[in-house]
Short mmCIF file of C-alpha atoms in Angstrom, two decimals:
data_model
loop_
_atom_site.label_atom_id
_atom_site.label_comp_id
_atom_site.label_asym_id
_atom_site.label_seq_id
_atom_site.Cartn_x
_atom_site.Cartn_y
_atom_site.Cartn_z
CA MET Q 20 0.52 -0.11 -0.01
CA ALA Q 21 1.87 3.94 -1.54
CA ARG Q 22 0.92 6.94 0.10
CA ILE Q 23 -0.42 9.19 -2.63
CA ALA Q 24 -1.00 12.66 -2.14
CA VAL Q 25 -3.38 14.76 -5.11
CA ILE Q 26 -3.31 18.27 -5.19
CA GLY Q 27 -6.80 19.58 -6.42
CA ALA Q 28 -9.85 17.77 -5.94
CA GLY Q 29 -10.87 18.63 -9.05
CA MET Q 30 -12.31 15.58 -11.19
CA GLY Q 31 -9.90 14.25 -13.40
CA ALA Q 32 -8.07 14.69 -9.28
CA MET Q 33 -11.10 12.73 -7.62
CA ALA Q 34 -11.97 10.02 -10.24
CA ALA Q 35 -8.15 8.86 -9.23
CA ALA Q 36 -7.81 9.13 -6.00
CA ALA Q 37 -10.99 7.23 -6.06
CA ARG Q 38 -9.62 4.30 -7.95
CA LEU Q 39 -6.49 4.05 -6.56
CA ALA Q 40 -8.04 4.74 -2.98
CA VAL Q 41 -10.41 1.21 -4.87
CA ALA Q 42 -6.42 -0.80 -5.34
CA GLY Q 43 -5.66 -0.68 -2.45
CA HIS Q 44 -3.41 2.22 -1.53
CA ARG Q 45 -3.88 5.72 0.88
CA VAL Q 46 -5.08 8.86 -0.81
CA VAL Q 47 -5.29 12.13 0.33
CA VAL Q 48 -6.20 15.00 -1.28
CA HIS Q 49 -5.55 19.04 0.19
CA GLU Q 50 -7.46 21.07 -2.19
CA ARG Q 51 -6.70 25.17 -0.98
CA THR Q 52 -10.06 26.20 -1.71
CA GLU Q 53 -13.15 25.19 0.65
CA THR Q 54 -14.56 22.35 -1.72
CA TYR Q 55 -14.26 19.81 -4.35
CA GLY Q 56 -14.66 19.96 -9.11
CA GLY Q 57 -12.83 22.35 -9.30
CA ALA Q 58 -14.45 24.16 -12.22
CA LEU Q 59 -18.25 22.66 -11.74
CA ARG Q 60 -19.55 24.38 -8.84
CA LEU Q 61 -22.70 25.67 -8.26
CA VAL Q 62 -23.96 29.12 -7.39
CA ALA Q 63 -27.40 30.16 -5.32
CA ARG Q 64 -28.93 33.23 -4.78
CA GLU Q 65 -32.92 34.05 -3.60
CA GLY Q 66 -34.05 30.18 -4.82
CA PHE Q 67 -32.50 30.38 -7.52
CA SER Q 68 -30.17 28.25 -8.20
CA PHE Q 69 -26.54 27.79 -11.31
CA ASP Q 70 -24.24 25.62 -12.68
CA THR Q 71 -21.35 27.44 -13.64
CA GLY Q 72 -19.17 25.47 -14.73
CA PRO Q 73 -20.19 22.65 -17.78
CA GLY Q 74 -24.33 22.71 -17.90
CA LEU Q 75 -24.17 19.89 -19.80
CA LEU Q 76 -22.35 15.82 -19.31
CA PRO Q 77 -21.36 14.08 -22.69
CA LEU Q 78 -20.72 10.41 -22.56
CA PRO Q 79 -21.88 8.78 -19.76
CA ALA Q 80 -20.07 5.63 -20.45
CA VAL Q 81 -17.36 7.43 -17.98
CA TYR Q 82 -18.40 7.82 -15.55
CA ARG Q 83 -20.46 4.43 -15.91
CA ASP Q 84 -17.04 3.20 -15.35
CA LEU Q 85 -16.10 5.02 -12.44
CA PHE Q 86 -18.86 4.08 -10.40
CA LEU Q 87 -19.03 0.76 -11.68
CA LYS Q 88 -14.65 0.32 -10.16
CA THR Q 89 -14.81 1.55 -7.62
CA GLY Q 90 -18.39 0.51 -5.03
CA LYS Q 91 -21.18 -1.53 -5.59
CA GLU Q 92 -23.90 1.19 -7.06
CA PRO Q 93 -23.60 2.55 -10.31
CA LEU Q 94 -23.76 6.19 -11.23
CA GLU Q 95 -27.33 6.41 -11.85
CA ALA Q 96 -28.16 4.61 -8.45
CA CYS Q 97 -26.22 8.29 -7.49
CA VAL Q 98 -27.47 11.18 -9.67
CA GLU Q 99 -30.79 11.27 -12.01
CA LEU Q 100 -29.23 12.11 -15.43
CA VAL Q 101 -32.00 12.69 -18.06
CA GLN Q 102 -31.22 12.60 -22.33
CA VAL Q 103 -31.03 16.44 -23.50
CA ASP Q 104 -33.49 16.21 -26.22
CA PRO Q 105 -33.55 17.80 -28.25
CA SER Q 106 -28.75 17.75 -27.42
CA SER Q 107 -29.24 21.13 -29.50
CA HIS Q 108 -31.31 24.25 -30.81
CA HIS Q 109 -29.95 26.37 -32.79
CA VAL Q 110 -30.97 29.93 -34.53
CA PHE Q 111 -28.32 31.00 -37.47
CA ALA Q 112 -27.52 34.05 -38.35
CA ASP Q 113 -29.92 34.89 -41.67
CA GLY Q 114 -32.95 32.78 -39.11
CA THR Q 115 -32.74 29.57 -40.42
CA ARG Q 116 -33.96 27.67 -36.55
CA VAL Q 117 -33.56 23.85 -36.93
CA SER Q 118 -33.64 21.70 -32.99
CA LEU Q 119 -31.33 18.46 -33.46
CA PRO Q 120 -32.04 15.93 -31.90
CA ASN Q 121 -30.65 13.39 -28.75
CA ALA Q 122 -28.09 10.12 -30.18
CA SER Q 123 -29.05 9.79 -33.74
CA ARG Q 124 -27.22 10.45 -36.41
CA ALA Q 125 -30.00 9.57 -39.00
CA GLY Q 126 -32.24 11.45 -36.66
CA VAL Q 127 -30.21 15.26 -37.06
CA VAL Q 128 -30.36 14.10 -40.80
CA SER Q 129 -33.22 14.54 -41.36
CA ALA Q 130 -33.84 17.44 -39.11
CA LEU Q 131 -31.60 19.62 -41.02
CA GLU Q 132 -33.12 18.20 -44.48
CA GLU Q 133 -36.36 19.03 -43.21
CA SER Q 134 -34.55 22.93 -41.97
CA LEU Q 135 -31.98 23.29 -44.42
CA GLY Q 136 -33.04 21.89 -47.62
CA PRO Q 137 -31.60 17.44 -49.04
CA ALA Q 138 -29.46 18.52 -50.15
CA ALA Q 139 -27.65 20.25 -47.09
CA ALA Q 140 -28.61 17.63 -45.10
CA ARG Q 141 -26.18 14.64 -47.46
CA ARG Q 142 -23.47 16.78 -47.16
CA TRP Q 143 -24.08 16.41 -43.20
CA GLY Q 144 -24.90 13.03 -43.81
CA ASP Q 145 -21.90 12.58 -45.75
CA PHE Q 146 -19.42 13.98 -43.48
CA LEU Q 147 -20.69 12.34 -40.33
CA VAL Q 148 -19.81 9.00 -42.10
CA ARG Q 149 -15.78 10.87 -42.28
CA ALA Q 150 -16.05 11.86 -38.83
CA ARG Q 151 -17.02 8.61 -37.22
CA GLU Q 152 -13.73 7.71 -39.44
CA ALA Q 153 -11.65 10.06 -37.34
CA TRP Q 154 -12.96 9.27 -34.39
CA ASP Q 155 -12.03 5.03 -35.20
CA ARG Q 156 -8.61 6.52 -36.22
CA ALA Q 157 -7.96 8.35 -33.14
CA ARG Q 158 -10.42 6.99 -30.19
CA ARG Q 159 -7.32 4.75 -28.94
CA PRO Q 160 -4.61 6.69 -28.56
CA LEU Q 161 -6.18 9.46 -28.18
CA LEU Q 162 -8.41 9.14 -24.79
CA GLU Q 163 -7.87 5.46 -23.31
CA GLU Q 164 -4.38 4.15 -23.72
CA PRO Q 165 -1.75 7.52 -21.95
CA LEU Q 166 -0.21 9.58 -24.41
CA TRP Q 167 2.53 7.91 -26.89
CA PRO Q 168 5.92 8.05 -26.22
CA ASN Q 169 6.34 8.95 -30.21
CA TRP Q 170 3.80 11.43 -29.49
CA GLN Q 171 4.74 12.42 -33.56
CA VAL Q 172 2.63 10.50 -35.25
CA LEU Q 173 -0.78 11.08 -33.37
CA ALA Q 174 0.86 15.52 -34.34
CA GLU Q 175 1.35 14.25 -38.28
CA ARG Q 176 -1.20 12.43 -39.26
CA GLU Q 177 -4.69 13.90 -39.32
CA PRO Q 178 -6.80 10.76 -39.30
CA TYR Q 179 -9.89 12.90 -40.76
CA PRO Q 180 -10.85 11.33 -43.95
CA ALA Q 181 -11.17 15.01 -46.21
CA VAL Q 182 -12.96 14.57 -49.34
CA PRO Q 183 -10.21 16.24 -52.56
CA HIS Q 184 -11.55 19.76 -54.35
CA LYS Q 185 -10.06 21.27 -56.97
CA ARG Q 186 -8.68 23.97 -56.24
CA LEU Q 187 -6.93 26.99 -58.19
CA LEU Q 188 -5.62 24.24 -61.04
CA ARG Q 189 -4.76 21.79 -57.64
CA THR Q 190 -5.92 19.09 -55.48
CA ARG Q 191 -6.56 19.87 -52.17
CA THR Q 192 -7.90 18.39 -49.57
CA ALA Q 193 -9.27 20.14 -45.84
CA SER Q 194 -6.21 20.21 -43.14
CA THR Q 195 -8.87 22.92 -40.48
CA LEU Q 196 -11.82 22.68 -39.49
CA ALA Q 197 -12.88 25.95 -42.02
CA GLU Q 198 -11.87 23.76 -45.10
CA VAL Q 199 -14.14 21.06 -44.01
CA GLY Q 200 -17.46 24.03 -43.82
CA ALA Q 201 -16.20 25.11 -46.66
CA TRP Q 202 -15.25 22.50 -49.14
CA GLU Q 203 -17.65 19.68 -47.78
CA LEU Q 204 -20.19 21.42 -46.01
CA ARG Q 205 -21.02 24.33 -48.61
CA ASP Q 206 -23.53 26.12 -46.55
CA PRO Q 207 -23.17 28.91 -44.22
CA ARG Q 208 -25.42 27.65 -42.34
CA LEU Q 209 -24.25 24.21 -42.03
CA THR Q 210 -20.54 25.33 -41.57
CA ALA Q 211 -21.69 27.87 -38.87
CA LEU Q 212 -23.03 24.20 -36.75
CA LEU Q 213 -20.07 22.55 -37.39
CA GLU Q 214 -17.56 25.29 -36.30
CA SER Q 215 -19.74 26.41 -33.20
CA TYR Q 216 -18.05 22.71 -31.99
CA ALA Q 217 -14.86 24.46 -31.74
CA LEU Q 218 -16.69 28.04 -30.86
CA ALA Q 219 -17.52 26.46 -27.27
CA GLN Q 220 -13.69 24.45 -26.95
CA GLY Q 221 -12.50 28.55 -27.43
CA LEU Q 222 -10.33 27.47 -30.70
CA ASP Q 223 -10.49 29.18 -34.07
CA PRO Q 224 -11.75 26.81 -36.92
CA ARG Q 225 -9.60 28.47 -39.38
CA ALA Q 226 -6.62 27.05 -37.26
CA THR Q 227 -8.38 24.00 -35.19
CA PRO Q 228 -7.33 20.77 -36.74
CA ALA Q 229 -9.73 19.24 -39.64
CA SER Q 230 -9.54 16.06 -36.16
CA ALA Q 231 -12.16 18.07 -35.21
CA ALA Q 232 -14.49 16.90 -36.47
CA VAL Q 233 -14.85 14.13 -34.30
CA LEU Q 234 -16.79 16.40 -31.74
CA PRO Q 235 -19.93 17.14 -32.81
CA TYR Q 236 -19.88 13.30 -33.95
CA MET Q 237 -18.95 12.01 -30.12
CA GLU Q 238 -22.55 14.45 -29.54
CA HIS Q 239 -24.73 12.94 -32.22
CA ALA Q 240 -23.53 9.72 -31.12
CA PHE Q 241 -23.34 8.84 -27.95
CA GLY Q 242 -25.29 12.19 -26.64
CA THR Q 243 -25.84 14.86 -24.50
CA TRP Q 244 -27.27 13.73 -20.65
CA TYR Q 245 -27.60 16.60 -17.70
CA VAL Q 246 -28.07 15.39 -13.95
CA ARG Q 247 -30.73 16.73 -12.43
CA GLY Q 248 -30.27 19.11 -9.44
CA GLY Q 249 -27.63 20.52 -11.88
CA MET Q 250 -24.59 19.55 -12.49
CA ARG Q 251 -23.19 20.06 -9.24
CA LYS Q 252 -25.17 16.62 -8.26
CA LEU Q 253 -22.36 14.92 -10.22
CA ALA Q 254 -19.14 16.19 -8.40
CA ARG Q 255 -21.09 15.66 -4.90
CA ALA Q 256 -20.92 11.82 -6.04
CA VAL Q 257 -18.18 12.01 -7.15
CA TYR Q 258 -17.15 12.82 -3.73
CA GLU Q 259 -19.00 11.31 -1.86
CA ARG Q 260 -17.05 8.28 -4.30
CA CYS Q 261 -13.97 8.55 -2.67
CA LEU Q 262 -15.41 9.93 1.23
CA ALA Q 263 -16.32 5.56 0.79
CA ARG Q 264 -13.80 4.50 -0.09
CA ARG Q 265 -11.71 5.49 2.61
CA VAL Q 266 -10.24 8.51 0.36
CA GLU Q 267 -8.91 11.70 3.19
CA PHE Q 268 -10.23 15.25 1.64
CA ARG Q 269 -8.33 18.69 3.80
CA PHE Q 270 -10.30 21.37 2.40
CA GLY Q 271 -8.35 24.64 2.86
CA THR Q 272 -5.25 23.07 2.42
CA GLU Q 273 -2.20 25.41 0.16
CA VAL Q 274 0.77 23.08 -1.32
CA THR Q 275 3.38 25.68 -1.72
CA GLY Q 276 6.01 22.64 -3.22
CA VAL Q 277 6.12 20.02 -4.38
CA LEU Q 278 8.76 17.75 -1.82
CA GLU Q 279 11.94 15.54 -4.17
CA LYS Q 280 14.41 13.43 -1.61
CA ASP Q 281 16.73 10.40 -3.42
CA GLY Q 282 15.35 11.73 -7.28
CA ARG Q 283 11.61 11.00 -6.22
CA ALA Q 284 9.42 13.10 -5.33
CA ALA Q 285 8.33 12.65 -1.91
CA GLY Q 286 5.54 14.57 -0.66
CA LEU Q 287 4.32 17.39 -0.46
CA GLU Q 288 5.19 21.54 1.40
CA LEU Q 289 2.26 22.74 2.85
CA ALA Q 290 1.33 26.54 3.61
CA ASP Q 291 1.37 25.67 7.13
CA GLY Q 292 4.81 24.89 6.91
CA THR Q 293 4.77 21.47 7.50
CA VAL Q 294 5.29 18.66 4.82
CA ALA Q 295 3.00 16.18 4.21
CA GLU Q 296 4.73 13.22 3.37
CA ALA Q 297 4.47 10.37 0.70
CA ASP Q 298 5.79 7.75 -1.51
CA LEU Q 299 3.58 9.21 -4.41
CA VAL Q 300 2.26 12.56 -5.61
CA VAL Q 301 -0.88 12.90 -8.49
CA ALA Q 302 -1.46 16.35 -9.49
CA GLY Q 303 -4.94 17.83 -10.36
CA VAL Q 304 -3.61 21.68 -10.85
CA ALA Q 305 -3.07 24.46 -14.42
CA PRO Q 306 0.99 23.53 -16.29
CA GLU Q 307 1.58 27.47 -14.34
CA VAL Q 308 0.82 26.51 -11.00
CA LEU Q 309 3.33 23.07 -11.34
CA ASP Q 310 5.76 24.12 -12.38
CA ARG Q 311 5.68 26.38 -9.49
CA LEU Q 312 5.14 23.69 -7.34
CA ALA Q 313 8.17 21.87 -8.80
CA ARG Q 314 10.42 24.89 -8.27
CA GLY Q 315 12.37 24.53 -11.54
CA THR Q 316 13.01 20.65 -11.50
CA ARG Q 317 12.33 19.75 -14.69
CA VAL Q 318 9.21 18.03 -14.40
CA ARG Q 319 8.49 17.95 -18.70
CA GLY Q 320 11.34 16.15 -20.44
CA ASP Q 321 12.91 17.37 -23.74
CA GLY Q 322 10.98 17.26 -26.77
CA GLU Q 323 7.70 17.37 -24.74
CA VAL Q 324 4.91 18.23 -26.20
CA PRO Q 325 4.41 21.47 -26.95
CA GLY Q 326 -0.30 21.54 -26.21
CA ARG Q 327 -0.41 23.05 -22.69
CA ARG Q 328 -2.47 26.16 -22.48
CA GLY Q 329 -6.35 26.39 -23.84
CA PRO Q 330 -5.96 29.21 -25.12
CA ALA Q 331 -10.02 30.51 -24.35
CA SER Q 332 -12.27 31.58 -21.58
CA ARG Q 333 -14.64 31.93 -20.41
CA VAL Q 334 -17.86 34.30 -20.16
CA THR Q 335 -20.49 33.65 -18.48
CA VAL Q 336 -24.27 35.77 -16.97
CA LEU Q 337 -27.11 34.08 -13.92
CA LEU Q 338 -30.88 35.51 -15.87
CA ALA Q 339 -33.37 34.83 -13.07
CA LEU Q 340 -36.34 35.45 -15.62
CA ARG Q 341 -39.94 36.28 -13.95
CA GLY Q 342 -43.12 33.49 -15.68
CA GLY Q 343 -42.80 28.86 -15.83
CA ARG Q 344 -40.12 27.84 -18.84
CA PRO Q 345 -42.07 27.86 -21.44
CA GLU Q 346 -43.77 23.36 -23.10
CA GLY Q 347 -41.37 22.93 -24.96
CA THR Q 348 -38.23 24.37 -24.35
CA PRO Q 349 -35.22 22.36 -26.28
CA HIS Q 350 -32.58 22.82 -23.21
CA ARG Q 351 -29.95 23.85 -25.96
CA THR Q 352 -30.49 26.64 -28.07
CA VAL Q 353 -26.48 27.78 -29.35
CA VAL Q 354 -27.14 31.53 -30.75
CA HIS Q 355 -24.75 31.66 -33.69
CA THR Q 356 -22.47 35.09 -34.32
CA LEU Q 357 -24.25 37.72 -36.39
CA ASP Q 358 -20.70 38.48 -37.97
CA ARG Q 359 -18.21 35.14 -38.49
CA GLU Q 360 -14.76 37.30 -39.80
CA ALA Q 361 -15.83 40.00 -36.98
CA GLU Q 362 -15.94 36.36 -33.74
CA LEU Q 363 -12.92 34.95 -34.40
CA GLU Q 364 -10.90 38.34 -35.02
CA ALA Q 365 -11.46 38.72 -31.59
CA LEU Q 366 -11.26 35.34 -30.09
CA ALA Q 367 -7.85 35.70 -32.33
CA GLY Q 368 -7.09 38.78 -30.37
CA ALA Q 369 -7.53 40.92 -32.35
CA PRO Q 370 -6.64 44.74 -32.04
CA GLY Q 371 -10.65 46.22 -31.18
CA GLY Q 372 -12.22 44.37 -28.04
CA LEU Q 373 -14.18 41.50 -27.79
CA PRO Q 374 -17.59 40.78 -31.12
CA ALA Q 375 -20.60 42.60 -31.48
CA HIS Q 376 -22.14 39.66 -32.25
CA PRO Q 377 -20.93 36.67 -30.33
CA THR Q 378 -22.45 33.04 -30.54
CA VAL Q 379 -23.55 32.10 -27.28
CA THR Q 380 -25.20 29.47 -25.68
CA VAL Q 381 -28.15 29.19 -23.85
CA LEU Q 382 -28.57 26.99 -21.83
CA ARG Q 383 -32.64 26.78 -20.35
CA PRO Q 384 -32.87 23.13 -17.70
CA ASP Q 385 -35.96 21.99 -17.14
CA ASP Q 386 -35.47 21.25 -13.16
CA PRO Q 387 -37.73 23.02 -10.69
CA ALA Q 388 -34.79 22.07 -8.31
CA LEU Q 389 -33.16 25.15 -9.83
CA VAL Q 390 -35.71 27.21 -9.12
CA PRO Q 391 -38.36 29.35 -6.41
CA ASP Q 392 -41.30 27.87 -7.55
CA ALA Q 393 -42.69 26.75 -10.65
CA GLY Q 394 -43.67 30.88 -11.76
CA HIS Q 395 -39.79 31.48 -12.37
CA GLU Q 396 -37.59 30.19 -14.96
CA VAL Q 397 -33.14 29.94 -15.04
CA ALA Q 398 -30.79 30.26 -17.22
CA THR Q 399 -27.62 30.49 -18.31
CA VAL Q 400 -25.39 32.83 -20.97
CA THR Q 401 -22.43 31.75 -22.01
CA ALA Q 402 -19.88 32.82 -24.08
CA VAL Q 403 -15.55 32.56 -24.93
CA VAL Q 404 -13.18 35.22 -24.60
CA PRO Q 405 -9.47 36.01 -25.40
CA VAL Q 406 -7.07 35.05 -22.24
CA GLY Q 407 -6.77 38.65 -20.97
CA ALA Q 408 -10.12 40.27 -21.25
CA GLY Q 409 -10.07 40.53 -17.81
CA GLY Q 410 -11.99 44.26 -17.72
CA ALA Q 411 -13.89 44.78 -20.63
CA VAL Q 412 -16.17 41.34 -20.04
CA GLY Q 413 -18.13 43.73 -17.05
CA ALA Q 414 -19.85 45.29 -20.77
CA HIS Q 415 -19.82 41.90 -22.33
CA ALA Q 416 -22.10 40.92 -20.42
CA GLU Q 417 -24.86 43.13 -22.13
CA LYS Q 418 -23.61 41.51 -25.65
CA LEU Q 419 -24.22 38.37 -23.94
CA ILE Q 420 -27.76 39.65 -22.54
CA SER Q 421 -28.81 40.80 -26.20
CA ALA Q 422 -27.86 37.76 -28.37
CA ALA Q 423 -29.93 35.35 -26.16
CA GLY Q 424 -32.56 37.28 -26.47
CA ARG Q 425 -32.43 36.42 -30.45
CA ALA Q 426 -33.53 32.73 -28.39
CA ILE Q 427 -35.58 33.86 -25.81
CA PRO Q 428 -38.40 36.02 -25.84
CA GLY Q 429 -38.74 38.83 -24.31
CA LEU Q 430 -35.94 38.28 -21.88
CA ARG Q 431 -35.47 42.29 -20.49
CA ASP Q 432 -39.11 41.93 -19.73
CA ARG Q 433 -38.39 38.50 -18.32
CA LEU Q 434 -35.49 39.16 -16.22
CA LEU Q 435 -35.16 40.18 -12.26
CA TRP Q 436 -31.73 40.28 -12.08
CA HIS Q 437 -29.05 38.56 -13.60
CA ALA Q 438 -25.17 37.90 -12.17
CA VAL Q 439 -21.68 38.39 -14.15
CA ARG Q 440 -19.20 35.22 -13.88
CA THR Q 441 -16.07 36.34 -15.49
CA PRO Q 442 -12.27 34.56 -15.69
CA ASP Q 443 -11.55 35.85 -12.86
CA ASP Q 444 -13.78 33.47 -11.41
CA ILE Q 445 -12.56 30.98 -13.60
CA ALA Q 446 -9.12 31.39 -12.28
CA GLY Q 447 -9.76 31.52 -8.22
CA GLU Q 448 -11.17 28.75 -8.84
CA THR Q 449 -9.51 26.38 -10.76
CA GLY Q 450 -5.83 28.26 -10.78
CA ALA Q 451 -5.13 28.13 -14.29
CA GLU Q 452 -3.82 31.87 -15.47
CA GLY Q 453 -6.48 33.23 -17.06
CA GLY Q 454 -9.18 31.75 -16.20
CA ALA Q 455 -7.83 29.23 -18.83
CA VAL Q 456 -9.35 25.94 -19.90
CA PRO Q 457 -7.61 23.18 -21.51
CA VAL Q 458 -9.66 22.21 -25.14
CA PRO Q 459 -9.99 18.06 -25.17
CA ALA Q 460 -6.83 16.27 -27.01
CA LEU Q 461 -7.05 16.21 -31.35
CA ALA Q 462 -4.89 14.67 -33.22
CA ALA Q 463 -2.49 16.84 -35.95
CA ALA Q 464 -2.59 20.82 -35.86
CA GLY Q 465 1.74 20.44 -34.58
CA GLY Q 466 0.48 18.70 -31.21
CA ARG Q 467 -0.46 21.58 -30.90
CA LEU Q 468 -3.84 20.26 -29.32
CA LEU Q 469 -3.02 17.62 -27.55
CA GLN Q 470 -2.11 17.90 -23.79
CA PRO Q 471 1.80 16.85 -21.85
CA SER Q 472 2.25 13.21 -20.64
CA ASN Q 473 0.29 11.35 -17.25
CA SER Q 474 3.58 10.94 -16.34
CA THR Q 475 6.39 13.46 -15.44
CA ARG Q 476 10.39 13.30 -15.82
CA LEU Q 477 10.11 13.45 -12.15
CA PRO Q 478 10.01 9.44 -10.87
CA GLY Q 479 6.76 9.69 -8.56
CA LEU Q 480 5.10 12.60 -9.67
CA PHE Q 481 2.25 12.38 -12.21
CA THR Q 482 -0.53 14.85 -13.19
CA VAL Q 483 -4.21 14.22 -13.87
CA GLY Q 484 -7.37 16.04 -15.37
CA GLY Q 485 -7.49 19.16 -18.47
CA TRP Q 486 -5.36 19.90 -18.14
CA SER Q 487 -3.28 17.08 -19.36
CA HIS Q 488 -3.52 13.75 -21.40
CA PRO Q 489 -6.61 13.83 -22.42
CA GLY Q 490 -7.99 16.55 -22.06
CA GLY Q 491 -10.47 19.42 -21.76
CA GLY Q 492 -14.27 18.35 -20.58
CA LEU Q 493 -15.88 16.13 -18.47
CA PRO Q 494 -15.70 13.58 -19.91
CA HIS Q 495 -11.92 14.01 -20.57
CA ALA Q 496 -11.73 14.69 -16.93
CA GLY Q 497 -12.61 11.43 -15.47
CA MET Q 498 -10.51 9.50 -18.56
CA SER Q 499 -7.35 11.06 -17.19
CA GLY Q 500 -8.78 10.32 -13.65
CA ALA Q 501 -8.83 6.25 -14.86
CA LEU Q 502 -5.21 6.67 -16.51
CA VAL Q 503 -3.34 7.83 -14.02
CA ALA Q 504 -4.45 5.39 -11.99
CA GLY Q 505 -3.64 3.05 -14.57
CA LEU Q 506 -0.07 3.87 -14.75
CA ILE Q 507 0.60 3.60 -11.61
CA VAL Q 508 -1.47 0.22 -10.30
CA GLU Q 509 0.01 -1.49 -13.46
CA GLY Q 510 2.91 0.48 -14.14
CA PRO Q 511 4.21 2.34 -16.90
CA GLU Q 512 3.61 -0.63 -19.11
CA PHE Q 513 -0.63 0.22 -18.36
CA ARG Q 514 -2.49 0.15 -22.00
CA GLY Q 515 -4.56 1.99 -20.29
CA SER Q 516 -8.95 -0.67 -20.39
CA GLN Q 517 -8.76 -2.97 -23.51
#
């Protein structure tokens, strides 16, 4: 039995802690804040409750596996999962609307045919076939296995089978998501639909590899789910599973350094001057935090993957509304920008500030637990902003509310009050500089969208969560916890689940 010290109580760190405890190790989690869950938080005010982190759960199988491997009670015995249908409703710049059903490729194609016409629907259906091939090629090395030592193969190999396109007397194939939209989808509304999956991660589709086609494929193939009572309930369930497996949590405990002895990690130095000795250390923190804790020790090797930081953060406006939620209201509505080029330039950090018409995601959960009574409704409106946007996001909130008005009729008249969650709030909860949000691992693009390996140059030190392989997002955090537990329990030869 090893003594394992975990830094941070985010979702990936807790997933690793529960699995390691089941394997017989003594696990102690040190969290600088007073609660668990990382970015998965809940804000309550005047009888209204709001998720402030991820509002929906893709790939619930990841957490089903966690609960299966760590105890007798399955995930559904601990939280109530609700399949969101439609999966999303889209409002395009020209006013066209379409609702996409959950976990049904045929249903999605049918919905697009009704709203956009048979030619557009056929092109999207053909695209999903190619996206599935990209998924089949990339799934194991990107999600289910520790990062390959020869990760450059993933960086150089594009798994998306792009269609040859004749351009200026040359035959080319799409290498970016924007090119897939322009050359293969050939409809500005389909392009907006495709690019919205990159924008939601803070990625510029003009520089995002075509391999990001797996993002819409995953949603269409595996569905989207909500946790009744708010997504914070999922964090609570994972925390309670850790407690049931005798994981110890020490909240309000700031780690100031990783203790090194005889060339390996040997515990943690704490802000109160004490030392928490350990045989192994698992760090669920942002890369700049780990660099500071390691005090100059080169925990990353030469030739390490370049992807270390998320390119963007998020602003979320919490809306308390008078009047009940109308029957048939979509849980999630994506309101697409009226000016694509201006939005992309702003996201890339061009002078001129934030876009006047951002793409926003509006979440309106059908959940009585979140409102004071049936005569009120909660909604959240989220958009990405560049890291370092700073104080400008306060005024930006008004633009988000205006954009949301295209999805919520009479929004201004129904608004009781609103509150703004900024990148500074994310930074305070997660420790990530500028409130940066990590992106899921993606192949190609020279490795820019791969995250560093879960193992490090310092023996006995491992990393977990969105800032390490396989990247950001709730499912990826759970996968990261499984990979770290596998590397510790089975050793460097561990190759993931079979």
